Amino acid sequence: MSTISFSQEFSASFEELPLGPDRILAAMGYPDSAAPAPVPELVQEALCAAPKHCTCRGIFQVLQSSNVSVGKDFIRNGDLRFSTGKMIAAQIKKSETICVFLTTIGPGLETISRALLHGDDPVKGYVIDTLASEATEAAVDLFAGHMLEYCAENNWKMTNRFSPGYCGWSVAEQKNLFSLFPENTCGITLSESCLMHPIKSVSGIIGLGKNVKKQPYPCEFCTMNNCIKRKLKEKGQ
Amino acid sequence: MSETTDRIALLVKRGKINKASPFPPDLKEQDGADEQTKAALDSGAKPSEILDGCMKGMQEIGTLFSQNKVFVPDLLMSAKAMSAAMAHLKPHFQSGEVKRKGTFIIGTVTGDLHDIGKNLVSMVVEGCGWEIVDLGVDVGADTFLEAIEQHPDCAVGLSALLTTTMPAMSQTVAAIKEKSPQTRVLIGGAPITREFADKIGADCYSPDPQGAANYLSTAAA
Ligand code: B12
């Protein structure tokens, strides 16, 4: 018996992603256009070149709400248990069901950046790598935005998205998450050590329901104190 | 410190590779680490003065990086300038005229493919005067053991970026310590903590490359 009540695949070109130079520079750590030459130039160059090498694909599947229950530190879909930890379970608690997703931007940019990083232009390679990471995050947000239309039909709202490997949810649980998707969905595979290929991929869940809401400061859920993103946020405050 | 050392240090810190490189803009059309090193050696400077310059420059940029005052691209540009200077030192290393502090073997552990962090550590440790043997990514304990056999006095660095590959790190440390208890093992990567390092018997944990370089400098002294 299928436990999926709705499934939608999305694709998008690089141009559709809300991704500008400031976001990429900020992801590298540079505040307020303080990046030294040639970094801003390389970011512009990478933004121009990226569309040719990047196809964003995602799949979002809504689980049948009658099958889904949320405990203190887990979410259950029939026999399948996600040990998400307390923090995520608390955020999902009021949801009527969850949506599981996978998104990737494909292997194109990753291949180019790796060659440059190991070749004679590591700075350019790193700029492209950062752009690709940000593009992956932007693609998830774009597709999640499309899911809002589906939610509106049911009068539902969405929680933040949560991924295995964050907020106390073990990355080893990728195996459980992947069991809900057909093999090789969107060209994404999972290794024995739970690494996704292409590397620039993100997986996760989102809570859906009438009484859920998105929290404005996702860093507050997270326990990784020495994360560069947290440090940069704190520095900016 | 000699004038040569200071000049090389500045060029490395600022990431000025050679004359043709337009960066940083305020040093445009000036000689870079490449030309300065060649000129200094031609006019009789000691290779050790150049090495000292590279070390000083990399130490300064590495420290700024660990303080979040400069970022990965800055470090990569400095490393490139350092390599340009080091290229001229190759024959002097081979002849034994100038010596490295030791050999640092580094790799990302089994199941993990992340390498940007590992590469940054290599660059900073190289800049600190060590010879680097980079075993790449997805490296098993056996490969580390073979490399240690070839370089018995080396130190070893292990990188992991996923919690699922931390057990492989633990197994690798155990295998190294069993076969070669005197080999110092340094570990790092986003999910790694000092507590984990203590638990698995690694000698050093550092959240950034400079911490590894500093540890190696003290340990080797
Ligand atoms: C960018 C990023 C991504 C990008 C791309 C990742 C990539 N591999 O290309 C995207 C958005 C695609 C992504 C996806 C995921 N990510 Co991610 N990601 C990051 C992020 C924000 C930065 C990683 C990075 O590039 N850092 C820059 C480099 C230079 O830093 P570094 O490798 O850590 O190295 C530094 C130090 O660690 C140290 N160091 C490294 N090695 C060594 C070795 C020694 C000896 C020493 C001394 C020091 C040292 O020195 C380096 C320089 O300072 C980190 C969080 C963070 N702030 O670090 C999470 C992080 C790596 N991701 C994480 C996770 C969980 C994921 C996903 C599994 C989430 C999901 N379920 O979708 C996926 C996995 C993707 C896959 N293919 O399987 C976790 C991994 C830890 C864990 N829980 O297992 C992290 C740590 C975030 C967290 N939760 O804390 N991610």
XYZ file of C-alpha atoms and ligand atoms in Angstrom:
549
model
C 0.000 0.000 0.000
C 1.365 3.364 -0.962
C 1.766 5.811 1.890
C 2.113 8.765 -0.438
C -0.976 10.902 -0.966
C 0.562 13.375 -3.376
C 3.784 13.432 -5.344
C 5.159 16.165 -7.532
C 8.408 16.450 -9.458
C 9.783 19.882 -10.233
C 12.504 21.162 -12.477
C 13.913 24.630 -12.944
C 16.658 26.368 -14.828
C 19.400 28.224 -12.997
C 17.905 31.553 -14.083
C 14.749 30.863 -12.091
C 16.650 30.685 -8.802
C 16.616 33.761 -6.592
C 20.394 33.908 -6.394
C 22.480 37.049 -6.641
C 26.151 37.861 -6.051
C 25.578 39.153 -2.502
C 24.249 35.828 -1.298
C 27.252 33.961 -2.711
C 29.745 36.439 -1.254
C 27.983 36.237 2.099
C 28.145 32.425 1.998
C 31.924 32.712 1.589
C 31.975 34.946 4.650
C 32.352 38.414 3.130
C 30.095 41.000 4.712
C 28.707 44.004 2.796
C 30.648 43.882 -0.472
C 33.980 43.682 1.353
C 35.342 40.855 -0.792
C 38.763 41.547 -2.292
C 39.437 41.426 -6.036
C 39.128 39.105 -7.942
C 36.403 37.426 -5.859
C 33.401 39.624 -6.871
C 34.489 39.394 -10.525
C 34.718 35.615 -10.277
C 31.259 35.465 -8.728
C 29.816 37.451 -11.651
C 31.627 35.225 -14.114
C 30.353 32.092 -12.379
C 26.780 33.415 -12.335
C 26.973 33.939 -16.109
C 28.446 30.501 -16.781
C 26.296 28.504 -14.348
C 23.032 28.172 -16.379
C 24.736 25.932 -18.941
C 25.875 23.470 -16.292
C 22.992 23.332 -13.909
C 19.583 21.634 -14.051
C 17.615 21.780 -10.845
C 15.335 18.858 -10.106
C 13.275 17.975 -7.077
C 10.603 15.640 -5.842
C 8.161 16.477 -3.060
C 5.911 13.739 -1.664
C 3.133 14.321 0.833
C 2.545 11.338 3.132
C -0.946 10.122 3.889
C -1.940 11.954 7.054
C -3.706 8.929 8.556
C -0.326 7.140 8.534
C 1.690 9.914 10.154
C 2.080 10.433 13.891
C 4.502 12.591 15.846
C 6.055 11.586 19.177
C 8.294 13.460 21.591
C 11.425 12.833 19.562
C 10.266 10.935 16.505
C 7.904 10.980 13.553
C 6.257 7.784 12.423
C 4.938 6.891 8.977
C 3.285 3.519 9.507
C 6.150 1.185 10.430
C 8.804 3.643 9.379
C 10.222 5.670 12.243
C 12.273 8.834 11.864
C 14.228 9.523 15.048
C 14.345 13.242 14.446
C 15.159 14.298 17.996
C 13.071 16.569 20.185
C 13.717 19.836 18.425
C 12.367 18.789 15.033
C 9.518 16.721 16.514
C 8.377 19.801 18.469
C 8.326 21.896 15.301
C 6.397 19.223 13.390
C 4.016 18.353 16.245
C 1.049 20.443 15.096
C 1.321 19.252 11.479
C -1.393 17.150 9.907
C 1.139 15.364 7.743
C 4.659 15.730 6.399
C 6.140 16.252 2.979
C 9.423 14.461 2.242
C 11.682 15.900 -0.436
C 14.859 15.505 -2.460
C 16.431 18.257 -4.558
C 19.577 18.466 -6.653
C 21.227 20.827 -9.097
C 22.945 17.926 -10.855
C 26.644 17.093 -11.159
C 27.648 19.804 -13.703
C 28.939 22.586 -11.476
C 30.475 20.151 -9.023
C 32.582 18.570 -11.782
C 33.821 21.939 -12.999
C 34.648 23.245 -9.545
C 36.503 20.068 -8.566
C 38.712 20.252 -11.662
C 39.564 23.897 -10.934
C 40.141 23.279 -7.226
C 42.663 20.573 -8.082
C 44.006 22.419 -11.112
C 45.443 25.834 -11.528
C 42.570 28.037 -10.358
C 41.422 26.955 -6.902
C 39.892 30.360 -6.113
C 37.604 30.113 -9.125
C 36.871 26.492 -8.191
C 35.879 27.507 -4.686
C 33.673 30.348 -5.961
C 31.836 27.897 -8.237
C 31.556 25.384 -5.391
C 29.982 28.011 -3.125
C 27.657 29.162 -5.886
C 26.585 25.552 -6.439
C 25.868 25.026 -2.733
C 23.786 28.194 -2.571
C 22.000 27.220 -5.806
C 21.042 23.900 -4.200
C 19.535 25.658 -1.189
C 17.788 28.165 -3.464
C 16.332 25.331 -5.560
C 14.849 23.666 -2.460
C 13.255 26.948 -1.443
C 11.916 27.558 -4.947
C 10.300 24.115 -5.113
C 8.995 24.353 -1.548
C 7.393 27.626 -2.649
C 5.607 25.761 -5.448
C 4.284 23.341 -2.841
C 2.542 26.251 -1.134
C -0.018 26.156 -3.965
C -0.826 22.556 -3.123
C -1.040 23.501 0.553
C -3.389 26.406 -0.150
C -5.888 23.964 -1.696
C -6.017 22.182 1.663
C -5.876 25.330 3.717
C -2.505 24.232 5.030
C 0.648 26.128 5.880
C 4.236 24.874 6.071
C 6.848 24.586 8.819
C 10.540 25.218 8.155
C 12.310 22.431 6.326
C 14.471 20.009 8.293
C 17.189 17.711 6.952
C 18.821 14.566 8.329
C 22.137 15.709 9.763
C 20.687 18.868 11.319
C 19.138 19.733 14.684
C 19.929 16.389 16.295
C 18.515 14.245 13.457
C 21.217 11.771 12.464
C 22.432 11.816 8.885
C 22.295 7.989 9.039
C 18.494 8.376 8.824
C 18.933 9.324 5.184
C 18.402 5.604 4.573
C 14.869 5.756 6.020
C 14.063 8.880 4.074
C 15.318 7.393 0.817
C 13.160 4.293 1.354
C 10.168 6.502 0.516
C 11.428 7.333 -2.968
C 11.866 5.152 -6.047
C 15.538 4.365 -6.712
C 17.515 7.033 -8.537
C 14.724 9.626 -8.252
C 15.845 12.853 -9.937
C 19.201 11.138 -10.535
C 20.014 11.147 -6.809
C 21.592 8.100 -5.161
C 22.690 7.440 -1.586
C 26.030 5.847 -0.681
C 26.644 3.372 2.140
C 27.940 6.278 4.262
C 24.755 8.267 3.497
C 26.376 10.692 1.107
C 24.138 11.757 -1.763
C 25.320 11.897 -5.345
C 25.350 14.402 -6.963
C 27.006 16.101 -3.969
C 24.979 19.268 -4.481
C 21.758 17.695 -3.223
C 19.564 18.256 -0.194
C 16.953 15.997 1.404
C 14.457 16.660 4.150
C 10.960 16.993 5.490
C 8.446 19.804 5.930
C 5.435 19.752 8.236
C 2.071 20.672 6.666
C -1.103 21.677 8.460
C -3.573 24.379 9.418
C -1.865 25.235 12.678
C 1.813 25.206 11.765
C 4.105 28.129 11.125
C 7.549 28.933 9.835
C 10.043 30.183 12.418
C 11.982 33.248 11.299
C 15.351 32.249 12.855
C 16.222 28.658 11.974
C 19.701 28.912 13.615
C 17.969 28.757 16.965
C 17.029 25.110 16.417
C 20.583 24.087 15.706
C 23.214 22.915 18.164
C 26.301 23.356 15.983
C 27.982 26.212 17.801
C 31.076 26.539 15.631
C 29.177 26.680 12.327
C 30.454 29.427 10.036
C 26.892 30.517 9.211
C 26.065 31.062 12.879
C 29.309 32.955 13.480
C 28.611 35.242 10.544
C 25.073 35.900 11.723
C 26.265 36.744 15.232
C 29.003 38.974 13.846
C 26.443 40.899 11.785
C 24.212 41.581 14.774
C 64.206 38.500 9.956
C 65.920 39.701 6.789
C 64.433 42.163 4.336
C 64.022 39.312 1.828
C 62.090 37.269 4.349
C 59.780 40.184 5.117
C 59.129 40.945 1.452
C 58.303 37.313 0.632
C 56.096 37.149 3.732
C 54.148 40.208 2.575
C 53.696 38.886 -0.965
C 52.499 35.517 0.342
C 50.135 37.105 2.838
C 48.682 39.410 0.165
C 48.445 36.580 -2.390
C 50.617 38.329 -4.979
C 51.650 35.391 -7.161
C 53.661 36.998 -9.959
C 54.021 40.204 -11.928
C 51.376 39.169 -14.469
C 48.766 38.753 -11.749
C 46.675 41.941 -11.411
C 45.806 41.083 -7.794
C 45.822 42.600 -5.282
C 45.172 45.813 -7.257
C 47.513 47.955 -5.144
C 50.449 45.693 -6.099
C 49.579 45.632 -9.805
C 52.592 45.429 -12.129
C 54.933 44.829 -9.227
C 56.985 41.676 -8.868
C 55.203 38.832 -7.123
C 56.410 35.951 -4.950
C 57.674 34.221 -8.090
C 59.987 36.982 -9.373
C 61.052 38.148 -5.921
C 62.128 34.667 -4.910
C 64.097 34.126 -8.087
C 65.772 37.535 -7.811
C 66.597 36.997 -4.146
C 68.154 33.576 -4.776
C 70.080 34.908 -7.803
C 71.553 37.663 -5.687
C 72.696 35.221 -3.020
C 69.855 35.082 -0.500
C 69.732 31.845 1.489
C 66.898 29.473 0.576
C 66.041 29.366 4.277
C 65.253 33.100 4.150
C 62.670 32.385 1.445
C 61.198 29.486 3.412
C 61.003 31.703 6.493
C 59.150 34.305 4.407
C 56.632 31.722 3.184
C 56.145 30.497 6.735
C 55.646 33.968 8.124
C 53.192 34.952 5.370
C 51.142 31.766 5.684
C 51.156 31.974 9.474
C 49.781 35.518 9.299
C 47.030 34.723 6.796
C 46.214 31.454 8.617
C 45.785 33.339 11.869
C 43.530 35.950 10.249
C 41.487 33.084 8.763
C 40.993 31.445 12.130
C 39.831 34.810 13.474
C 37.257 35.064 10.622
C 38.965 38.226 9.372
C 39.772 36.747 5.965
C 38.052 33.841 4.185
C 38.745 30.800 2.027
C 39.540 32.711 -1.210
C 42.142 34.845 0.616
C 43.782 31.718 1.970
C 43.794 30.071 -1.459
C 45.414 33.141 -3.049
C 48.133 33.169 -0.396
C 48.722 29.462 -0.890
C 49.194 30.039 -4.602
C 51.741 32.773 -3.973
C 53.502 30.472 -1.518
C 53.652 27.715 -4.151
C 55.174 30.148 -6.651
C 57.978 30.884 -4.179
C 58.365 27.257 -3.105
C 58.795 26.112 -6.715
C 62.182 27.868 -6.747
C 63.170 26.080 -3.548
C 62.668 22.592 -4.962
C 66.326 21.987 -5.936
C 67.435 23.318 -2.548
C 65.123 20.878 -0.758
C 66.485 18.062 -2.909
C 70.104 18.953 -2.184
C 69.329 19.110 1.525
C 70.453 22.734 1.722
C 67.155 23.650 3.261
C 65.100 21.245 5.315
C 61.414 20.737 5.944
C 60.177 20.308 9.465
C 58.783 16.899 8.644
C 56.176 15.098 6.572
C 52.452 15.578 7.058
C 50.214 12.896 5.601
C 46.610 13.968 5.149
C 43.399 12.439 3.806
C 39.622 12.374 4.136
C 38.444 9.122 5.715
C 36.554 6.208 4.127
C 33.072 7.016 2.843
C 33.663 10.770 2.792
C 34.411 12.814 -0.311
C 34.772 16.304 1.141
C 38.118 17.833 0.393
C 38.087 21.630 0.462
C 38.715 21.722 4.210
C 41.434 19.094 3.968
C 43.139 20.996 1.141
C 43.174 24.193 3.178
C 44.820 22.368 6.059
C 47.449 20.982 3.640
C 48.232 24.440 2.328
C 48.655 26.056 5.723
C 50.718 23.163 7.094
C 52.895 23.222 3.972
C 53.342 26.927 4.509
C 54.479 26.140 8.010
C 57.429 24.221 6.537
C 56.122 20.659 6.239
C 56.190 18.380 3.234
C 52.670 17.256 2.337
C 51.593 13.804 1.238
C 47.939 14.174 0.252
C 46.211 10.812 -0.004
C 42.963 12.347 -1.299
C 39.429 11.449 -0.277
C 37.719 8.196 0.766
C 41.015 6.925 2.210
C 41.022 3.650 4.150
C 43.128 2.901 7.238
C 45.418 0.587 5.208
C 46.380 3.386 2.851
C 47.291 5.607 5.808
C 49.349 2.757 7.318
C 51.244 2.198 4.050
C 52.035 5.904 3.798
C 53.224 5.952 7.417
C 55.530 3.020 6.650
C 57.126 5.091 3.899
C 57.450 8.165 6.115
C 58.008 6.781 9.628
C 58.524 10.183 11.274
C 55.423 11.761 9.796
C 52.381 13.295 11.465
C 48.934 12.425 10.115
C 45.811 14.525 9.548
C 42.341 13.041 9.112
C 39.312 14.931 7.859
C 35.603 13.988 8.032
C 32.563 16.126 7.296
C 29.727 13.736 7.976
C 28.793 12.189 11.301
C 28.336 8.890 9.451
C 32.039 8.833 8.559
C 33.241 9.621 12.096
C 33.345 5.869 12.961
C 35.759 5.404 10.039
C 37.888 8.167 11.557
C 37.841 6.410 14.900
C 38.875 3.096 13.290
C 41.676 4.781 11.364
C 43.071 6.433 14.499
C 42.935 3.078 16.321
C 44.730 1.302 13.448
C 47.455 3.973 13.320
C 47.960 3.987 17.086
C 48.167 0.204 17.175
C 50.772 -0.078 14.459
C 52.648 3.129 15.074
C 51.879 4.505 18.557
C 54.390 7.361 18.276
C 52.718 8.859 15.157
C 50.832 12.001 15.986
C 47.307 12.132 14.620
C 45.385 15.375 14.102
C 41.697 15.402 13.245
C 39.210 17.967 12.028
C 36.062 18.687 9.998
C 32.733 20.383 10.733
C 31.150 17.735 13.032
C 34.378 16.905 14.927
C 34.875 18.106 18.506
C 37.684 18.027 21.045
C 35.691 15.527 23.123
C 35.505 13.186 20.147
C 39.264 13.558 19.588
C 39.928 12.666 23.229
C 37.546 9.740 23.051
C 39.156 8.148 19.998
C 42.726 8.860 21.106
C 43.681 11.474 18.511
C 46.505 13.798 19.618
C 45.010 17.049 18.385
C 41.716 18.516 17.259
C 41.563 21.885 15.610
C 38.567 23.678 14.114
C 40.861 25.419 11.623
C 44.111 24.874 9.691
C 46.233 27.253 11.757
C 45.517 25.298 14.928
C 46.960 22.217 13.207
C 50.037 24.160 12.066
C 50.574 25.567 15.557
C 50.253 22.138 17.132
C 52.741 20.656 14.676
C 55.234 23.477 15.293
C 55.161 22.874 19.041
C 55.081 19.094 18.739
C 58.045 19.087 16.360
C 60.062 21.555 18.409
C 27.861 24.097 1.990
C 27.239 22.945 2.749
C 26.433 22.058 2.027
C 26.220 22.169 0.516
C 27.321 21.472 -0.263
C 28.128 20.499 0.508
C 29.302 19.964 -0.245
N 29.841 18.928 0.272
O 29.700 20.420 -1.281
C 24.848 21.477 0.344
C 23.798 22.574 0.499
C 24.590 20.754 -0.950
C 24.863 20.561 1.570
C 24.138 19.384 1.654
C 24.145 18.577 2.777
N 24.699 18.849 3.970
Co 25.859 20.329 4.268
N 26.909 21.794 4.791
C 27.446 22.766 4.129
C 28.199 23.726 5.103
C 27.298 24.929 5.347
C 29.572 24.198 4.646
C 30.543 23.100 4.216
C 31.771 23.718 3.615
O 31.941 23.769 2.413
N 32.641 24.272 4.456
C 33.847 24.961 4.036
C 35.073 24.131 4.329
C 36.309 24.921 4.024
O 35.043 23.834 5.700
P 35.355 22.393 6.302
O 35.303 21.351 5.269
O 34.543 22.214 7.529
O 36.888 22.510 6.738
C 37.360 23.407 7.717
C 37.430 22.829 9.125
O 36.436 21.849 9.371
C 38.832 22.353 9.268
N 39.166 20.986 8.868
C 38.650 20.193 7.898
N 39.326 19.041 7.807
C 40.298 19.073 8.728
C 41.286 18.154 9.052
C 42.204 18.463 10.084
C 43.275 17.489 10.403
C 42.086 19.695 10.797
C 43.012 20.008 11.879
C 41.089 20.625 10.448
C 40.214 20.313 9.423
O 39.579 23.241 8.477
C 38.807 23.696 7.358
C 39.081 25.152 7.139
O 38.723 25.919 8.258
C 28.329 22.793 6.367
C 28.221 23.502 7.709
C 29.451 24.253 8.074
N 29.253 25.438 8.461
O 30.543 23.745 7.968
C 27.161 21.812 6.203
C 27.341 20.377 6.668
C 28.664 19.839 6.166
N 26.268 19.685 5.994
C 25.720 18.781 6.699
C 24.664 17.952 6.251
C 23.997 17.069 7.271
C 24.235 17.964 4.904
C 23.191 17.024 4.281
C 23.321 15.568 4.698
C 21.786 17.571 4.613
C 20.701 16.823 3.902
N 20.117 15.846 4.556
O 20.393 17.144 2.781
C 23.493 17.233 2.778
C 24.481 16.205 2.275
C 24.833 16.369 0.833
C 25.284 15.073 0.235
N 25.773 15.135 -0.952
O 25.142 14.023 0.813
C 26.339 18.665 8.080
C 27.268 17.430 8.212
C 27.410 16.915 9.622
C 26.491 15.782 9.899
N 25.449 16.027 10.666
O 26.699 14.709 9.413
C 27.074 20.053 8.196
C 28.338 20.054 9.021
C 26.051 21.031 8.781
C 25.580 20.659 10.178
N 24.481 20.026 10.372
O 26.191 20.906 11.117
N 25.696 21.026 2.522
